[in-house]
JSON list of C-alpha atoms in Angstrom, two decimals:
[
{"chain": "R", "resi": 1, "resn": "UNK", "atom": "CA", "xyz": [91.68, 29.31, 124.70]},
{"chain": "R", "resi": 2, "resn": "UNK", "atom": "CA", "xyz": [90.92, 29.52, 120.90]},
{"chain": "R", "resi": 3, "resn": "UNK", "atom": "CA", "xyz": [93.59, 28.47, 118.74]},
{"chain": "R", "resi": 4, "resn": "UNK", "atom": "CA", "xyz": [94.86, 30.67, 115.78]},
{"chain": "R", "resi": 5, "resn": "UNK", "atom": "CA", "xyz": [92.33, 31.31, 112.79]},
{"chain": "R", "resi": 6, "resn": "UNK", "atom": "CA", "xyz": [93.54, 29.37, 109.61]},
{"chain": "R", "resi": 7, "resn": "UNK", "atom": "CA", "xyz": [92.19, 31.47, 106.32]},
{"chain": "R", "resi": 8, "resn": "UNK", "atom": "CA", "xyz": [90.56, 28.55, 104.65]},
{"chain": "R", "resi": 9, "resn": "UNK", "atom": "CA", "xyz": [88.27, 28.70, 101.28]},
{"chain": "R", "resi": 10, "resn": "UNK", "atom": "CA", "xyz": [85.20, 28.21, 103.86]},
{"chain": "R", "resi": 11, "resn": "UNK", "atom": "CA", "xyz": [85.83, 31.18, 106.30]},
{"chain": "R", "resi": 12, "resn": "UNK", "atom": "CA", "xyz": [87.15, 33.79, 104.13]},
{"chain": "R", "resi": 13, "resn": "UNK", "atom": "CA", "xyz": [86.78, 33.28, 99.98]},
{"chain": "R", "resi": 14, "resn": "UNK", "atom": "CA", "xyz": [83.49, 31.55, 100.17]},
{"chain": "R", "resi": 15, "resn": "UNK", "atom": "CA", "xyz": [81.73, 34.40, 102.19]},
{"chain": "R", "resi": 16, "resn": "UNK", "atom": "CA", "xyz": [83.18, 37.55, 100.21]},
{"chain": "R", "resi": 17, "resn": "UNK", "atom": "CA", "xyz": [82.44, 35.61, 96.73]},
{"chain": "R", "resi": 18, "resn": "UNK", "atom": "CA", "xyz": [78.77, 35.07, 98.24]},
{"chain": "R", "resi": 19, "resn": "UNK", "atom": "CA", "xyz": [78.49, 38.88, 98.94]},
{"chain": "R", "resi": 20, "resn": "UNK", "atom": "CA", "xyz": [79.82, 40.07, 95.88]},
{"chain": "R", "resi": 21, "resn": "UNK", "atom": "CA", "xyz": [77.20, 37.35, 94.14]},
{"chain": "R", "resi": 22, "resn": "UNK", "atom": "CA", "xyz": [74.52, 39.20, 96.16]},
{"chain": "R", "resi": 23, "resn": "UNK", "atom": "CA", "xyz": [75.56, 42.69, 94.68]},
{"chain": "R", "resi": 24, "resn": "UNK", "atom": "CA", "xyz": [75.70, 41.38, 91.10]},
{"chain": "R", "resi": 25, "resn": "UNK", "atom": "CA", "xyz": [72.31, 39.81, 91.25]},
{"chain": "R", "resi": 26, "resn": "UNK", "atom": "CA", "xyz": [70.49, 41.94, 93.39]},
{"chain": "R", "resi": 27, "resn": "UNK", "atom": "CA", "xyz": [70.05, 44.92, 91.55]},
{"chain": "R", "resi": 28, "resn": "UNK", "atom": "CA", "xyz": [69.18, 42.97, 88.67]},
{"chain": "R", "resi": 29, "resn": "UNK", "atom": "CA", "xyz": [66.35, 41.45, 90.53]},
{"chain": "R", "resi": 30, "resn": "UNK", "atom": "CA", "xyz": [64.76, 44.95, 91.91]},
{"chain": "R", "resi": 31, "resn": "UNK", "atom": "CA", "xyz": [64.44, 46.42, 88.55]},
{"chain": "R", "resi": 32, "resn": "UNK", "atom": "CA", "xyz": [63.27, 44.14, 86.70]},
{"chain": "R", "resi": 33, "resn": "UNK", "atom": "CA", "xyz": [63.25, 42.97, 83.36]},
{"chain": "R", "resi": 34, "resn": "UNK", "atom": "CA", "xyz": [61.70, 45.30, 81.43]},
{"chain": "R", "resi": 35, "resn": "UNK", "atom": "CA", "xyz": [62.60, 48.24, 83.06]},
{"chain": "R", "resi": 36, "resn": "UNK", "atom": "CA", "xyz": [63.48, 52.03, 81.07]},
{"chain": "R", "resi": 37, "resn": "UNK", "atom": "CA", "xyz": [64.19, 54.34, 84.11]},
{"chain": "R", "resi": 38, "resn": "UNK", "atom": "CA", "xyz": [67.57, 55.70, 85.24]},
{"chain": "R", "resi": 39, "resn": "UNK", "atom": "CA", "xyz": [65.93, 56.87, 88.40]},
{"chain": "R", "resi": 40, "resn": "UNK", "atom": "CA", "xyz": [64.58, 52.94, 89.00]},
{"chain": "R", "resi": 41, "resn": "UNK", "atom": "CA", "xyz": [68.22, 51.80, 88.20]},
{"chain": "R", "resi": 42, "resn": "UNK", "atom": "CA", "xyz": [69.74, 53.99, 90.61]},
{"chain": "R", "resi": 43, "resn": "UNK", "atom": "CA", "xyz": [67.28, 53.25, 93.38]},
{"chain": "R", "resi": 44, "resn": "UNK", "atom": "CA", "xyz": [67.76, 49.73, 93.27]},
{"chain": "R", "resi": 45, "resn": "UNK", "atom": "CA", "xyz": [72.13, 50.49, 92.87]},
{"chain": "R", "resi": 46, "resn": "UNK", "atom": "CA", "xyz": [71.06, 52.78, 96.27]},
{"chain": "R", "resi": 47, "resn": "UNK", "atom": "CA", "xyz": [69.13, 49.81, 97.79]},
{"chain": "R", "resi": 48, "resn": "UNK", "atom": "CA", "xyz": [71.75, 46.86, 97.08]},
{"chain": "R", "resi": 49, "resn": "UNK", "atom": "CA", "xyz": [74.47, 48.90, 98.58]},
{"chain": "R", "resi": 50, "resn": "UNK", "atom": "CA", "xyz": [72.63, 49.30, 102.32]},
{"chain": "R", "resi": 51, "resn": "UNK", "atom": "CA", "xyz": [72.01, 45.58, 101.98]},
{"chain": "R", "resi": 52, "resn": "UNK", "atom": "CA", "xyz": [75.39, 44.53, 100.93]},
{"chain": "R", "resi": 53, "resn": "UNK", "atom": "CA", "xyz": [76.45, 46.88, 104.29]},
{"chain": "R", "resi": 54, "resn": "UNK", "atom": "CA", "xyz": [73.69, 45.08, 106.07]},
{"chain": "R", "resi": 55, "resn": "UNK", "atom": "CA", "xyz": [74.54, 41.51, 104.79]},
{"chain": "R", "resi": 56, "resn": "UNK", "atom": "CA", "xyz": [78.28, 42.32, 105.16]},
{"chain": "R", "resi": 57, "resn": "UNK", "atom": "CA", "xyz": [78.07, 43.29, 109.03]},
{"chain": "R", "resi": 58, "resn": "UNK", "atom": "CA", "xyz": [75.91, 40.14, 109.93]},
{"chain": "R", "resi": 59, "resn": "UNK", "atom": "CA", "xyz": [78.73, 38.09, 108.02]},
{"chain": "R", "resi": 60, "resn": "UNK", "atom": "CA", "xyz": [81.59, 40.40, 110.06]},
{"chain": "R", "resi": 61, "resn": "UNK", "atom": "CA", "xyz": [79.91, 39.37, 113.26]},
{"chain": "R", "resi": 62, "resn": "UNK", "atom": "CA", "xyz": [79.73, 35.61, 112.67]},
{"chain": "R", "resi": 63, "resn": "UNK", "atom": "CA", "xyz": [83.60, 35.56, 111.29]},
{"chain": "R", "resi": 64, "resn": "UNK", "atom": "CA", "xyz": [84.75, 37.39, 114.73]},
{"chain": "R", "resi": 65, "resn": "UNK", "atom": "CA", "xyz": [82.44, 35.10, 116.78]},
{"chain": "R", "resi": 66, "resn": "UNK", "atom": "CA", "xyz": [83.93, 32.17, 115.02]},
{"chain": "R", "resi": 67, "resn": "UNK", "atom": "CA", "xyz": [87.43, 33.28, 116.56]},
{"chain": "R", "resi": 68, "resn": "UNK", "atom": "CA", "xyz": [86.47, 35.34, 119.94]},
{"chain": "R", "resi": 69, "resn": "UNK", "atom": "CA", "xyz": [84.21, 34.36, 122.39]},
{"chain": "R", "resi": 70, "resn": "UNK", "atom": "CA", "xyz": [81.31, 36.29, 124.06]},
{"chain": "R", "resi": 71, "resn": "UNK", "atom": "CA", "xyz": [80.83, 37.96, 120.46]},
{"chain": "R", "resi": 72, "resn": "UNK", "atom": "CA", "xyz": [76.86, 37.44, 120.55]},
{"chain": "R", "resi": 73, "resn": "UNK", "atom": "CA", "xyz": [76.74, 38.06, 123.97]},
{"chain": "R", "resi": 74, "resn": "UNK", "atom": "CA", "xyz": [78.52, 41.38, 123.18]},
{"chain": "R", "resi": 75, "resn": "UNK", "atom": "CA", "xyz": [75.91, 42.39, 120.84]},
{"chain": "R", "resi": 76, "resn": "UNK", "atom": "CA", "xyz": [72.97, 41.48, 122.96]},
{"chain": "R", "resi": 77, "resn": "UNK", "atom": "CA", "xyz": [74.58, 43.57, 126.06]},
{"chain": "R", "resi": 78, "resn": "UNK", "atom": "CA", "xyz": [75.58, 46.72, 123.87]},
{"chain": "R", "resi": 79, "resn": "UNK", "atom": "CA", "xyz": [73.21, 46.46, 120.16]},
{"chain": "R", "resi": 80, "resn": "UNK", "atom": "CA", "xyz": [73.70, 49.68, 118.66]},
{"chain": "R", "resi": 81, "resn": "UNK", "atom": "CA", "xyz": [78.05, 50.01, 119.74]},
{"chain": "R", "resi": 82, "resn": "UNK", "atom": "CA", "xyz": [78.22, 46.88, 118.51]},
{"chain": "R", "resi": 83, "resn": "UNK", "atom": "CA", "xyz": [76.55, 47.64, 115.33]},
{"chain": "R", "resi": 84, "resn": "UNK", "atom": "CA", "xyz": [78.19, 50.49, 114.35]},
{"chain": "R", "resi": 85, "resn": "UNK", "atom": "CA", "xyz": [81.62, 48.17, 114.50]},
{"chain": "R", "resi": 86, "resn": "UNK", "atom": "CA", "xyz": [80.61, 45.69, 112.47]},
{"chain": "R", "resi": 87, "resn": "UNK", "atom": "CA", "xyz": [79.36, 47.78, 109.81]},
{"chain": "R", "resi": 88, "resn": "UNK", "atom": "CA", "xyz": [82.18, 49.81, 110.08]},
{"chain": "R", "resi": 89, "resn": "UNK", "atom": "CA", "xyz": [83.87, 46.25, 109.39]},
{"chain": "R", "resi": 90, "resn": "UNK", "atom": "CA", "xyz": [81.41, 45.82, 106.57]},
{"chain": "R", "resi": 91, "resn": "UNK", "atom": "CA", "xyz": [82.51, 48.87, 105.13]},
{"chain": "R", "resi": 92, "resn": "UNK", "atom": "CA", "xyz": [85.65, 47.77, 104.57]},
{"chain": "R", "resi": 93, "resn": "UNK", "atom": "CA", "xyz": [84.07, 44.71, 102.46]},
{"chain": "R", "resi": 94, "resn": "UNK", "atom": "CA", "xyz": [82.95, 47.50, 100.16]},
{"chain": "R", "resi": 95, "resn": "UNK", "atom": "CA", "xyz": [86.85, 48.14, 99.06]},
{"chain": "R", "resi": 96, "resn": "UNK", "atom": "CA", "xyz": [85.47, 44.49, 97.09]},
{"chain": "R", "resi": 97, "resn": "UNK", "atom": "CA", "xyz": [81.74, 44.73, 96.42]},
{"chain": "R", "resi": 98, "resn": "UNK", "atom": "CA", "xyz": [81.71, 48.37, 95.45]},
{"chain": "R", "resi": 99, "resn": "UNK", "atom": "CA", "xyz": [83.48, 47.56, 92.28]},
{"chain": "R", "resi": 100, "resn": "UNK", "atom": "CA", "xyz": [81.30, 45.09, 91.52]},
{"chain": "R", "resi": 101, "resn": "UNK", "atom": "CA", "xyz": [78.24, 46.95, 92.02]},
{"chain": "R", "resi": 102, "resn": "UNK", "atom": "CA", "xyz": [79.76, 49.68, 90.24]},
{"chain": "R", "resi": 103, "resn": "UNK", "atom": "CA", "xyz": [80.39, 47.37, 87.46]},
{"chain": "R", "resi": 104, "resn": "UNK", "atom": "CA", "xyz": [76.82, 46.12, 87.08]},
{"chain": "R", "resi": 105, "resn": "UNK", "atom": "CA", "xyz": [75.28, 49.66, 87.84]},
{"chain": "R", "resi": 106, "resn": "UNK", "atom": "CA", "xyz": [77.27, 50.37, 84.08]},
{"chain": "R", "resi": 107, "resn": "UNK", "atom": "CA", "xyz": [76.50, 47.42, 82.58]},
{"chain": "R", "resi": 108, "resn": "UNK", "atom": "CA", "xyz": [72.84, 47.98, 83.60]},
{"chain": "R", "resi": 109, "resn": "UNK", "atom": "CA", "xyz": [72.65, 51.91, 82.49]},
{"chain": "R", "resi": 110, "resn": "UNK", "atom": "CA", "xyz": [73.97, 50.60, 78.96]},
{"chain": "R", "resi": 111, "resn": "UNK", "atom": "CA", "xyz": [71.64, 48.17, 78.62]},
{"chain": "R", "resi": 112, "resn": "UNK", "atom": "CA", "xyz": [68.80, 50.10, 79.72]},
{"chain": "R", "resi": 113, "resn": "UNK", "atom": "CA", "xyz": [69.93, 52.64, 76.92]},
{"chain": "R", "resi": 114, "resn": "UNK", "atom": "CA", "xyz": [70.49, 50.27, 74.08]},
{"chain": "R", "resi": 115, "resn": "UNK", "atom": "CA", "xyz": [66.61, 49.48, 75.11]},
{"chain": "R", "resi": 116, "resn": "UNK", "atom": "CA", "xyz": [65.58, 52.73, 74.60]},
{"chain": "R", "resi": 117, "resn": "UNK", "atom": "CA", "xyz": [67.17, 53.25, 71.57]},
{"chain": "R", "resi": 118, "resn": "UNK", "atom": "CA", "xyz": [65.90, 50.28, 70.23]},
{"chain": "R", "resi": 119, "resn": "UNK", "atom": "CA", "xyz": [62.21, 51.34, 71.56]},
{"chain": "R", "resi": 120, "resn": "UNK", "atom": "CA", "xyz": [62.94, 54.52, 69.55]},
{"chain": "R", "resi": 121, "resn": "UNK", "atom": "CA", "xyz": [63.36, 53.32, 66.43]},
{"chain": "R", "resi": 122, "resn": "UNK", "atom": "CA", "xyz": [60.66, 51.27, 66.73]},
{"chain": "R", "resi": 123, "resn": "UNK", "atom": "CA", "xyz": [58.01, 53.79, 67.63]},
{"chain": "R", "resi": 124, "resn": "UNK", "atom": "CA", "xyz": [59.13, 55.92, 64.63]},
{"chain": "R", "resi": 125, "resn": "UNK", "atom": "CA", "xyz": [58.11, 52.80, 62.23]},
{"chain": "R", "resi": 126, "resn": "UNK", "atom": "CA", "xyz": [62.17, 51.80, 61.51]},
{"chain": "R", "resi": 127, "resn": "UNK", "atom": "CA", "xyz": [63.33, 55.28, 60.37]},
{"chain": "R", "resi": 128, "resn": "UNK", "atom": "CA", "xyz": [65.98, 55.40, 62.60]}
]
């Protein structure tokens, strides 16, 4: 018999911090640089959210097979009902990320405006 979880930095700080990490980076890192579309921004926002779900439900699974047994074997007999409850847990790590992401999706549209503003004024030879 498994004896109780103890909540420990490793087990349950560590692995949300890492996720919301993921979701402040990632977007970042699809776009690009040097990139002046909304619709580009948006994608990648679209994109980091199905991999934060994805990333989030892999982590679910390994934190209940850490504390149940026969998790994996669980998954392996039943993939797809077994799926759809761990990223219905993983959902619930979006109460954390999707603030984050919603954060960065700002910070990013701003930017991405002060670029074109600055692009702008530029192109018109400094009469802005």
């Amino acid at each position: 018999m498994n004896e109780p979880l103890t909540l420990t930095f490793g087990n349950s700080i560590l692995p949300l911090a890492g996720l919301c990490a993921l979701v402040a980076w990632l977007p970042g890192w699809l776009v690009g640089r040097g990139n002046l579309s909304q619709r580009v921004l948006a994608r990648a926002v679209g994109v980091t959210a199905v991999v934060a779900l994805v990333v989030g439900a892999v982590l679910a699974a390994g934190l209940y097979a850490a504390i149940n047994e026969g998790v994996w074997a669980g998954i392996l007999k039943a993939p797809l009902e077994r799926a759809g409850f761990f990223l219905g847990r993983s959902a619930l790590f979006a109460l954390l990320w999707g603030p984050v992401l919603g954060f960065v999706w700002l910070v990013k549209a701003q930017e991405l405006n002060r670029r074109l503003g600055m692009r702008m004024v530029d192109s018109e030879g400094g009469k802005g």
